[in-house]
Coordinates of C-alpha atoms in Angstrom, one line a residue:
Chain A
M741 CA 9.8 28.6 -12.1
I742 CA 9.6 32.1 -13.5
I743 CA 8.9 34.6 -10.7
V744 CA 7.1 37.7 -11.8
G745 CA 7.2 40.5 -9.2
E746 CA 3.8 42.1 -8.6
K747 CA 4.7 45.1 -6.5
I748 CA 4.8 47.9 -9.1
N749 CA 1.0 48.3 -9.1
G750 CA -0.7 51.6 -9.0
T751 CA -3.7 50.2 -7.2
L752 CA -1.4 50.1 -4.1
K753 CA -1.5 53.5 -2.5
N754 CA 2.2 54.3 -2.1
V755 CA 2.9 53.2 -5.7
A756 CA 0.0 55.5 -6.9
T757 CA 1.6 58.4 -5.0
A758 CA 5.0 57.7 -6.5
I759 CA 3.5 57.5 -10.0
Q760 CA 1.7 60.8 -9.6
A761 CA 4.9 62.5 -8.2
R762 CA 7.1 60.9 -10.8
D763 CA 9.2 59.5 -8.0
T764 CA 11.9 57.7 -10.0
A765 CA 13.9 56.6 -7.0
F766 CA 10.8 54.9 -5.4
I767 CA 9.9 52.9 -8.5
Q768 CA 13.5 51.9 -9.3
N769 CA 14.0 50.8 -5.7
L770 CA 10.9 48.7 -5.8
A771 CA 12.2 47.1 -9.0
R772 CA 15.7 46.6 -7.5
R773 CA 14.3 44.9 -4.4
Q774 CA 12.1 42.5 -6.4
V775 CA 14.9 41.5 -8.7
A776 CA 17.3 41.1 -5.8
A777 CA 14.8 38.8 -4.2
G778 CA 14.6 36.6 -7.2
A779 CA 12.1 38.0 -9.7
Q780 CA 13.0 37.3 -13.3
M781 CA 10.2 39.5 -14.7
L782 CA 8.3 42.5 -13.3
D783 CA 4.6 43.3 -13.7
V784 CA 3.9 47.1 -14.2
N785 CA 0.4 48.4 -13.7
A786 CA -0.2 52.1 -13.6
G787 CA -3.7 51.6 -12.2
T788 CA -4.6 55.2 -13.1
L789 CA -7.5 56.9 -14.9
P790 CA -7.8 56.2 -18.7
E791 CA -6.7 59.7 -19.7
S792 CA -3.4 59.6 -17.9
E793 CA -2.7 55.8 -17.9
P794 CA -0.8 55.7 -21.3
E795 CA 1.6 58.4 -20.2
D796 CA 2.0 56.9 -16.7
M797 CA 2.6 53.4 -18.2
R798 CA 5.2 54.9 -20.6
W799 CA 7.0 56.5 -17.6
L800 CA 6.9 53.4 -15.5
V801 CA 8.4 51.2 -18.3
T802 CA 11.1 53.7 -19.1
T803 CA 11.9 54.3 -15.4
V804 CA 12.4 50.6 -14.6
Q805 CA 14.2 49.7 -17.8
S806 CA 16.6 52.7 -17.6
V807 CA 18.3 50.8 -14.7
F808 CA 17.3 47.1 -15.1
A809 CA 17.2 45.1 -18.4
V810 CA 14.4 43.0 -16.9
P811 CA 11.5 42.1 -19.2
L812 CA 8.2 43.6 -18.0
W813 CA 4.6 42.4 -18.0
I814 CA 2.6 45.4 -19.3
D815 CA -0.5 45.2 -17.2
S816 CA -3.6 47.0 -18.2
T817 CA -7.1 46.6 -19.6
N818 CA -6.7 49.8 -21.6
P819 CA -5.4 49.2 -25.2
A820 CA -3.9 52.7 -25.3
A821 CA -1.9 52.1 -22.1
L822 CA -0.8 48.7 -23.4
R823 CA 0.4 50.3 -26.6
A824 CA 2.3 53.1 -24.8
G825 CA 4.0 50.5 -22.5
L826 CA 4.9 48.3 -25.5
E827 CA 6.3 51.2 -27.5
A828 CA 8.6 52.2 -24.6
H829 CA 9.7 48.7 -23.8
Q830 CA 13.2 47.4 -24.7
G831 CA 13.4 43.7 -25.5
K832 CA 10.5 41.4 -25.5
P833 CA 7.6 42.3 -23.1
V834 CA 4.5 40.3 -22.2
I835 CA 0.9 41.8 -22.4
N836 CA -1.0 41.2 -19.2
S837 CA -3.7 40.3 -20.3
V838 CA -6.2 39.1 -22.8
T839 CA -9.4 37.1 -22.0
G840 CA -11.8 35.1 -24.2
E841 CA -14.0 38.2 -24.3
K842 CA -14.7 38.9 -28.0
K843 CA -13.7 42.6 -27.7
K844 CA -10.5 41.8 -25.9
L845 CA -9.5 39.2 -28.5
E846 CA -10.1 41.8 -31.3
T847 CA -8.3 44.7 -29.7
I848 CA -5.5 43.2 -27.7
L849 CA -4.3 40.1 -29.7
P850 CA -3.3 42.4 -32.7
L851 CA -1.0 44.3 -30.3
A852 CA 0.8 41.0 -29.5
R853 CA 1.3 40.4 -33.2
E854 CA 2.4 44.0 -33.9
F855 CA 5.0 44.0 -31.1
G856 CA 6.0 40.3 -31.4
C857 CA 5.6 39.9 -27.7
G858 CA 4.2 37.4 -25.2
I859 CA 0.7 37.5 -23.8
V860 CA -1.2 36.3 -20.7
G861 CA -4.5 34.7 -21.4
L862 CA -7.1 34.5 -18.5
A863 CA -9.6 31.7 -18.5
M864 CA -12.7 33.9 -18.6
D865 CA -14.9 35.3 -21.3
D866 CA -18.0 37.5 -21.8
E867 CA -19.9 35.2 -19.4
G868 CA -17.4 35.8 -16.6
V869 CA -15.2 33.2 -15.0
P870 CA -16.7 29.7 -15.6
H871 CA -17.3 27.5 -12.5
S872 CA -15.9 24.3 -14.0
A873 CA -12.5 23.3 -15.3
Q874 CA -14.1 21.9 -18.5
K875 CA -15.7 25.3 -19.3
R876 CA -12.5 27.2 -18.5
L877 CA -10.5 24.9 -20.8
A878 CA -13.0 25.7 -23.6
V879 CA -12.2 29.4 -23.1
V880 CA -8.5 28.7 -23.1
E881 CA -8.9 26.9 -26.4
T882 CA -10.6 30.0 -27.8
I883 CA -7.8 32.2 -26.7
V884 CA -5.0 29.9 -27.9
N885 CA -6.6 29.3 -31.3
A886 CA -7.2 33.1 -31.8
A887 CA -3.6 33.9 -30.8
A888 CA -2.2 31.1 -33.1
R889 CA -4.3 32.4 -36.0
L890 CA -2.6 35.8 -35.6
G891 CA 0.8 34.1 -35.6
V892 CA 1.5 34.5 -31.8
S893 CA 3.9 31.7 -30.9
L894 CA 2.4 29.1 -28.5
Q895 CA 5.6 29.3 -26.3
E896 CA 4.9 32.9 -25.7
I897 CA 1.3 32.4 -24.4
Y898 CA 1.0 32.3 -20.6
I899 CA -2.4 30.9 -19.6
D900 CA -3.8 31.8 -16.1
P901 CA -6.4 29.2 -15.1
L902 CA -7.6 31.7 -12.5
V903 CA -8.2 31.1 -8.9
L904 CA -11.1 32.8 -7.0
A905 CA -11.7 33.3 -3.3
I906 CA -11.8 30.0 -1.4
S907 CA -13.7 31.7 1.4
T908 CA -16.6 32.0 -1.1
N909 CA -16.4 28.5 -2.4
T910 CA -14.1 25.8 -1.1
E911 CA -14.0 24.1 -4.5
E912 CA -12.0 27.0 -6.1
G913 CA -8.6 25.4 -5.4
L914 CA -9.6 22.1 -7.1
I915 CA -11.2 23.9 -10.1
F916 CA -8.0 25.9 -10.5
L917 CA -5.7 22.8 -10.2
E918 CA -7.9 20.8 -12.6
T919 CA -7.8 23.6 -15.2
L920 CA -4.1 23.9 -14.8
R921 CA -3.5 20.2 -15.4
G922 CA -5.9 20.3 -18.4
V923 CA -3.9 23.2 -20.0
K924 CA -0.6 21.3 -19.5
Q925 CA -2.2 18.2 -21.1
H926 CA -4.1 19.7 -24.0
F927 CA -1.7 22.6 -24.8
P928 CA 1.8 21.3 -23.8
E929 CA 3.7 24.1 -25.6
V930 CA 1.8 26.8 -23.8
K931 CA 3.1 28.2 -20.5
T932 CA 1.0 28.6 -17.4
T933 CA 0.9 31.3 -14.8
V934 CA -1.3 32.4 -11.9
G935 CA -2.0 35.5 -9.8
L936 CA -2.2 33.7 -6.4
S937 CA -3.6 36.3 -4.1
N938 CA -7.3 36.0 -4.9
V939 CA -7.5 32.6 -3.3
S940 CA -7.0 34.0 0.2
F941 CA -9.3 37.0 -0.1
G942 CA -11.4 37.4 3.1
L943 CA -9.3 34.9 5.2
P944 CA -6.5 35.3 7.8
Q945 CA -2.9 34.4 7.2
R946 CA -3.2 35.1 3.5
S947 CA 0.5 34.5 2.7
L948 CA 0.2 30.9 4.2
L949 CA -2.6 30.1 1.8
N950 CA -0.9 31.8 -1.2
R951 CA 2.4 30.0 -0.8
T952 CA 0.7 26.6 -0.1
L953 CA -1.4 27.0 -3.3
L954 CA 1.8 27.8 -5.2
V955 CA 3.4 24.5 -4.1
L956 CA 0.3 22.6 -5.2
A957 CA 0.4 24.5 -8.5
L958 CA 4.1 23.9 -9.1
G959 CA 3.5 20.2 -8.4
A960 CA 0.8 20.2 -11.1
G961 CA 3.2 21.8 -13.7
L962 CA 2.8 25.6 -13.2
D963 CA 5.6 27.5 -15.1
A964 CA 5.3 31.1 -13.7
A965 CA 3.6 33.1 -11.0
L966 CA 2.8 36.7 -10.3
I967 CA 3.8 36.9 -6.6
N968 CA 5.2 39.3 -4.0
P969 CA 8.9 38.4 -4.0
L970 CA 9.4 40.6 -0.9
D971 CA 7.5 38.0 1.1
P972 CA 10.3 36.0 2.7
E973 CA 8.3 32.9 3.4
M974 CA 7.1 32.8 -0.2
I975 CA 10.8 32.9 -1.4
A976 CA 11.8 30.2 1.1
T977 CA 9.0 28.0 -0.1
I978 CA 10.0 28.5 -3.7
R979 CA 13.6 27.5 -2.9
A980 CA 12.3 24.3 -1.2
V981 CA 9.9 23.3 -3.9
E982 CA 12.4 24.0 -6.7
L983 CA 14.8 21.6 -4.9
L984 CA 12.2 19.0 -4.4
L985 CA 11.2 19.1 -8.0
N986 CA 14.8 18.6 -9.1
R987 CA 15.3 22.1 -10.5
D988 CA 18.2 22.9 -8.2
E989 CA 21.4 21.0 -9.2
Y990 CA 23.6 20.1 -6.2
C991 CA 21.1 22.0 -3.9
M992 CA 23.1 25.1 -4.9
E993 CA 20.3 27.7 -4.8
Y994 CA 18.8 26.2 -1.7
L995 CA 22.1 26.4 0.2
R996 CA 22.9 29.9 -1.2
A997 CA 19.5 31.1 0.1
H998 CA 20.3 29.5 3.5
R999 CA 23.7 31.3 3.7
Q1000 CA 21.9 34.5 2.9
G1001 CA 19.5 33.9 5.7
K1002 CA 16.6 33.6 3.3
L1003 CA 15.2 30.2 4.4
S1004 CA 14.7 31.0 8.1
T1005 CA 11.8 33.3 8.4
N1006 CA 11.2 33.2 12.2
Chain B
M572 CA -5.4 13.6 5.7
I573 CA -4.5 11.2 8.5
I574 CA -1.9 12.6 10.7
V575 CA 0.3 9.9 12.4
G576 CA 2.3 11.4 15.3
E577 CA 6.0 10.2 15.2
K578 CA 7.3 11.4 18.6
I579 CA 7.0 8.3 20.7
N580 CA 10.2 6.8 19.3
G581 CA 12.9 5.2 21.5
T582 CA 15.6 6.2 19.1
L583 CA 15.1 9.8 20.5
K584 CA 17.2 10.1 23.6
N585 CA 14.6 11.5 26.0
V586 CA 12.1 8.9 24.9
A587 CA 14.6 6.2 25.4
T588 CA 15.3 7.4 29.0
A589 CA 11.5 7.5 29.7
I590 CA 11.1 4.0 28.4
Q591 CA 13.9 2.7 30.6
A592 CA 12.6 4.5 33.7
R593 CA 9.0 3.5 32.9
D594 CA 8.1 7.2 33.1
T595 CA 4.4 6.9 32.5
A596 CA 3.7 10.6 32.8
F597 CA 6.3 11.5 30.1
I598 CA 5.0 9.1 27.5
Q599 CA 1.3 10.0 28.2
N600 CA 2.1 13.6 28.0
L601 CA 3.8 13.1 24.6
A602 CA 0.7 11.2 23.5
R603 CA -1.6 13.9 24.8
R604 CA 0.3 16.8 23.1
Q605 CA 0.3 15.0 19.7
V606 CA -3.4 14.2 19.9
A607 CA -4.1 17.8 20.9
A608 CA -2.1 19.1 18.0
G609 CA -4.2 17.0 15.5
A610 CA -2.7 13.5 15.4
Q611 CA -5.4 10.9 14.7
M612 CA -3.0 8.0 15.1
L613 CA 0.3 7.6 17.0
D614 CA 3.4 5.6 16.0
V615 CA 5.1 3.8 18.9
N616 CA 8.7 2.6 18.4
A617 CA 10.5 1.3 21.5
G618 CA 13.9 1.4 19.6
T619 CA 15.5 -0.8 22.3
L620 CA 17.6 -4.0 22.2
P621 CA 15.9 -7.2 20.9
E622 CA 15.8 -8.8 24.3
S623 CA 13.9 -6.0 26.0
E624 CA 11.9 -4.7 23.0
P625 CA 8.8 -6.9 23.3
E626 CA 8.3 -5.9 27.0
D627 CA 9.1 -2.3 26.3
M628 CA 6.6 -2.2 23.4
R629 CA 3.9 -3.9 25.5
W630 CA 4.5 -1.2 28.2
L631 CA 4.3 1.7 25.6
V632 CA 1.1 0.5 24.1
T633 CA -0.6 -0.1 27.4
T634 CA 0.7 3.2 28.8
V635 CA -0.7 5.3 25.9
Q636 CA -3.9 3.4 25.5
S637 CA -4.8 3.5 29.2
V638 CA -5.5 7.2 28.8
F639 CA -6.1 7.7 25.0
A640 CA -8.3 5.4 22.8
V641 CA -6.1 6.4 19.8
P642 CA -5.1 3.7 17.3
L643 CA -1.4 3.0 17.3
W644 CA 1.1 2.1 14.6
I645 CA 3.2 -0.7 16.2
D646 CA 6.7 0.2 14.8
S647 CA 9.4 -2.4 14.8
T648 CA 11.4 -4.7 12.6
N649 CA 11.3 -7.4 15.4
P650 CA 8.4 -9.9 15.0
A651 CA 8.4 -10.6 18.8
A652 CA 8.1 -6.9 19.6
L653 CA 5.3 -6.5 17.0
R654 CA 3.4 -9.5 18.5
A655 CA 3.8 -8.0 22.0
G656 CA 2.4 -4.6 20.9
L657 CA -0.4 -6.2 18.9
E658 CA -1.5 -8.3 21.9
A659 CA -1.6 -5.3 24.2
H660 CA -3.4 -3.1 21.7
Q661 CA -7.2 -2.3 22.1
G662 CA -9.0 -1.7 18.8
K663 CA -7.4 -2.0 15.4
P664 CA -3.7 -1.3 15.2
V665 CA -1.4 -0.9 12.2
I666 CA 1.8 -2.9 11.8
N667 CA 4.7 -0.6 10.8
S668 CA 6.1 -2.1 8.7
V669 CA 6.6 -4.8 6.1
T670 CA 8.7 -4.6 3.0
G671 CA 9.0 -6.7 -0.2
E672 CA 11.9 -8.7 1.5
K673 CA 11.0 -12.4 1.3
K674 CA 11.7 -13.0 5.0
K675 CA 9.6 -10.0 6.1
L676 CA 6.6 -11.0 4.0
E677 CA 6.8 -14.5 5.5
T678 CA 7.1 -13.4 9.1
I679 CA 5.2 -10.2 9.4
L680 CA 2.2 -10.5 7.0
P681 CA 0.8 -13.5 9.0
L682 CA 0.7 -11.2 12.0
A683 CA -1.5 -8.8 10.1
R684 CA -3.9 -11.7 9.3
E685 CA -3.8 -13.1 12.9
F686 CA -4.6 -9.8 14.5
G687 CA -6.9 -8.5 11.7
C688 CA -5.0 -5.2 11.5
G689 CA -3.6 -2.8 9.0
I690 CA -0.1 -2.8 7.7
V691 CA 2.4 -0.3 6.3
G692 CA 4.3 -1.6 3.2
L693 CA 7.6 0.0 2.3
A694 CA 8.6 0.1 -1.4
M695 CA 11.9 -1.8 -0.9
D696 CA 13.0 -5.4 -1.1
D697 CA 16.0 -7.6 -0.7
E698 CA 17.9 -5.5 -3.2
G699 CA 17.3 -2.3 -1.1
V700 CA 15.3 0.8 -2.2
P701 CA 15.0 0.8 -6.0
H702 CA 16.2 3.9 -7.8
S703 CA 13.2 4.2 -10.2
A704 CA 9.4 4.6 -9.7
Q705 CA 8.8 1.6 -12.0
K706 CA 10.9 -0.7 -9.9
R707 CA 9.3 0.5 -6.7
L708 CA 5.9 -0.1 -8.1
A709 CA 6.9 -3.7 -8.9
V710 CA 7.8 -4.1 -5.2
V711 CA 4.5 -2.5 -4.1
E712 CA 2.7 -5.0 -6.4
T713 CA 4.5 -7.9 -4.6
I714 CA 3.5 -6.6 -1.2
V715 CA -0.1 -5.9 -2.1
N716 CA -0.5 -9.3 -3.8
A717 CA 1.1 -11.2 -0.9
A718 CA -1.1 -9.3 1.6
A719 CA -4.3 -9.9 -0.4
R720 CA -3.5 -13.6 -0.7
L721 CA -3.4 -13.8 3.1
G722 CA -6.8 -12.0 3.3
V723 CA -5.6 -8.5 4.4
S724 CA -8.1 -6.0 3.2
L725 CA -6.6 -3.6 0.6
Q726 CA -8.2 -0.6 2.4
E727 CA -6.0 -1.5 5.4
I728 CA -2.7 -1.4 3.5
Y729 CA -0.7 1.8 3.7
I730 CA 2.0 2.0 1.1
D731 CA 5.0 4.2 1.7
P732 CA 6.7 5.0 -1.6
L733 CA 9.8 6.1 0.4
V734 CA 11.7 9.3 0.0
L735 CA 15.5 9.3 0.4
A736 CA 17.8 12.2 1.1
I737 CA 17.6 14.8 -1.6
S738 CA 21.1 16.1 -0.6
T739 CA 22.5 12.8 -2.0
N740 CA 20.4 12.8 -5.2
T741 CA 18.2 15.7 -6.3
E742 CA 15.9 13.2 -8.2
E743 CA 14.6 11.6 -5.0
G744 CA 11.6 14.0 -4.7
L745 CA 10.4 13.2 -8.3
I746 CA 11.0 9.4 -7.8
F747 CA 8.9 9.5 -4.7
L748 CA 6.1 11.6 -6.3
E749 CA 6.0 9.4 -9.4
T750 CA 5.8 6.2 -7.3
L751 CA 3.0 7.8 -5.2
R752 CA 1.0 8.7 -8.3
G753 CA 1.6 5.2 -9.6
V754 CA 0.3 3.6 -6.4
K755 CA -2.9 5.8 -6.5
Q756 CA -3.4 4.8 -10.2
H757 CA -2.7 1.1 -10.1
F758 CA -4.0 0.3 -6.6
P759 CA -6.8 2.8 -6.0
E760 CA -8.2 1.0 -2.9
V761 CA -4.8 1.0 -1.1
K762 CA -3.9 3.9 1.2
T763 CA -0.6 5.8 0.9
T764 CA 1.6 7.2 3.6
V765 CA 5.1 8.6 4.0
G766 CA 7.8 9.2 6.6
L767 CA 8.9 12.7 5.4
S768 CA 12.0 13.4 7.3
N769 CA 14.5 11.4 5.3
V770 CA 14.1 13.9 2.4
S771 CA 15.9 16.7 4.3
F772 CA 18.7 14.7 5.8
G773 CA 22.0 16.6 5.7
L774 CA 20.3 20.0 4.7
P775 CA 19.5 23.1 6.7
Q776 CA 15.9 24.2 7.5
R777 CA 14.7 20.6 7.5
S778 CA 11.1 21.4 8.5
L779 CA 10.7 23.7 5.5
L780 CA 11.6 20.9 3.1
N781 CA 9.5 18.3 5.0
R782 CA 6.4 20.4 5.0
T783 CA 6.8 21.5 1.4
L784 CA 7.2 17.9 0.3
L785 CA 4.0 17.1 2.3
V786 CA 2.1 19.7 0.2
L787 CA 3.4 18.2 -3.0
A788 CA 2.5 14.7 -1.8
L789 CA -1.0 15.7 -0.7
G790 CA -1.5 17.3 -4.1
A791 CA -0.5 13.9 -5.7
G792 CA -3.1 12.0 -3.6
L793 CA -1.3 11.1 -0.3
D794 CA -3.7 9.8 2.4
A795 CA -1.6 9.8 5.6
A796 CA 1.8 10.9 6.9
L797 CA 4.1 10.1 9.8
I798 CA 5.0 13.6 11.0
N799 CA 5.9 15.7 14.0
P800 CA 2.6 17.3 15.0
L801 CA 4.4 19.5 17.5
D802 CA 6.0 21.4 14.6
P803 CA 3.7 24.4 14.4
E804 CA 4.6 25.3 10.8
M805 CA 3.8 21.7 9.7
I806 CA 0.3 22.0 11.3
A807 CA -0.3 25.4 9.8
T808 CA 0.6 24.0 6.4
I809 CA -1.7 21.1 6.8
R810 CA -4.6 23.3 7.7
A811 CA -3.9 25.4 4.5
V812 CA -3.6 22.5 2.1
E813 CA -6.7 20.7 3.5
L814 CA -8.7 23.9 2.8
L815 CA -7.2 24.3 -0.7
L816 CA -8.0 20.7 -1.5
N817 CA -11.6 21.2 -0.5
R818 CA -11.5 19.1 2.7
D819 CA -12.5 21.8 5.1
E820 CA -16.1 22.7 4.7
Y821 CA -16.9 26.4 5.3
C822 CA -13.1 26.9 6.2
M823 CA -14.1 25.8 9.7
E824 CA -10.9 24.0 10.7
Y825 CA -8.7 26.7 9.1
L826 CA -10.6 29.5 11.0
R827 CA -10.6 27.5 14.2
A828 CA -6.8 27.0 13.9
H829 CA -6.5 30.8 13.4
R830 CA -8.5 31.6 16.5
Q831 CA -6.2 29.2 18.5
G832 CA -3.1 31.0 17.2
K833 CA -2.0 27.9 15.2
L834 CA -1.6 29.5 11.8
S835 CA 0.8 32.3 12.7
T836 CA 4.2 30.8 13.4
N837 CA 6.3 34.0 13.5

């Protein structure tokens, strides 16, 4: 699976402080630790006010990529901040995210074409997040068709079926998994991803629920996930599931993680 | 899911000692702890020599059921020991197990008919454990048809697709999951079960692999599993996956387990 590190996010207080203070060492250290833990891509979200967000995003992208050649997910709802991040990025970035909302499709998809980059598509539209897999798949179809019309390669689209808080509705896990299976079936060239942490909102032992949902999702064909790679139990679980799904030849990664003390979390 | 406790097994040294010494308190305590941890059924395996096994099995069944009305899986390859256990059992037991081997089908299936009980069918035959899901499903078909001809109800058949050591062949997880999905598809009335622990043979952090495979299997439709309910991380994982698969209304079991300190395993 593709691990996308979620920690460089300005909605977290210490990251916001580091962005404001232009604390290069803090941000680079957060990047380094996530890559060392196994992240192949990093999400960067400035999370700041619209006026300063483009400049903050530009600084974040440059600060991370000046020491790590890791591809970034440029995470914003603000087209100006997305453009600033995309301009600063070396290599091929991913835009996080577009939705089926008419205005988003019109403003954000052209950026994907202009910069020749990947894009995350969330299964929601102007009506919000649909309550059934069938309706979410209809939104996915809208996004995929609109992106394809603009010449975005299907292999560079990451669809997030979305998972909402299971404390509010215990059907949310099944709706998510059914949508995920539907995307894999109807759009086999498209990649899938998920931001896990919503599922456990309002419940205790959130990491347990998040990593268990990740196993279910990988079993249903998930390709990538936005996770906290600094959570040792999450990484141990990923090593186990990758081995069980025959993606770890000769058990090499599993045994390496064991030697590094990364499987035992007690 | 149906949790079947695996701890009363005479191949474990302290259990063997307790059987030999007729240590009623030890066996009843092992039963009590598994039921308290969430087991709805208990496997009993005397694991002793053929001469003493029938009497040992009779003693185990009587000893457990004199204090707990829990249904037992009578676990032996010895027809005489199975008969002794079935005769001693109150309520409806499960025979663990039959295979597609000609001799097993002829000697063990009639016991299921005679005692009107359930039966575990392992996806292996006289040639051993097939290396493909397709061949395992052919064995399953043989077992299900033979049982049905004798009048065993399909709902009382538990098919174990079998999982072998992933350290020997990293495809074993996928073969198991594909067989499991095939059983659910082709024999929707039949139940499925698995003895998980083979998968992790020869590898470190066995519990991590066992519980991660359980999540994948439950996601693929597994109904029951022979597990160690005294493994706290296994139980925490089961509470999480049951909630995520919408089998825990209002999150009640998950929150109860949290209040009892059963979700935090660090």
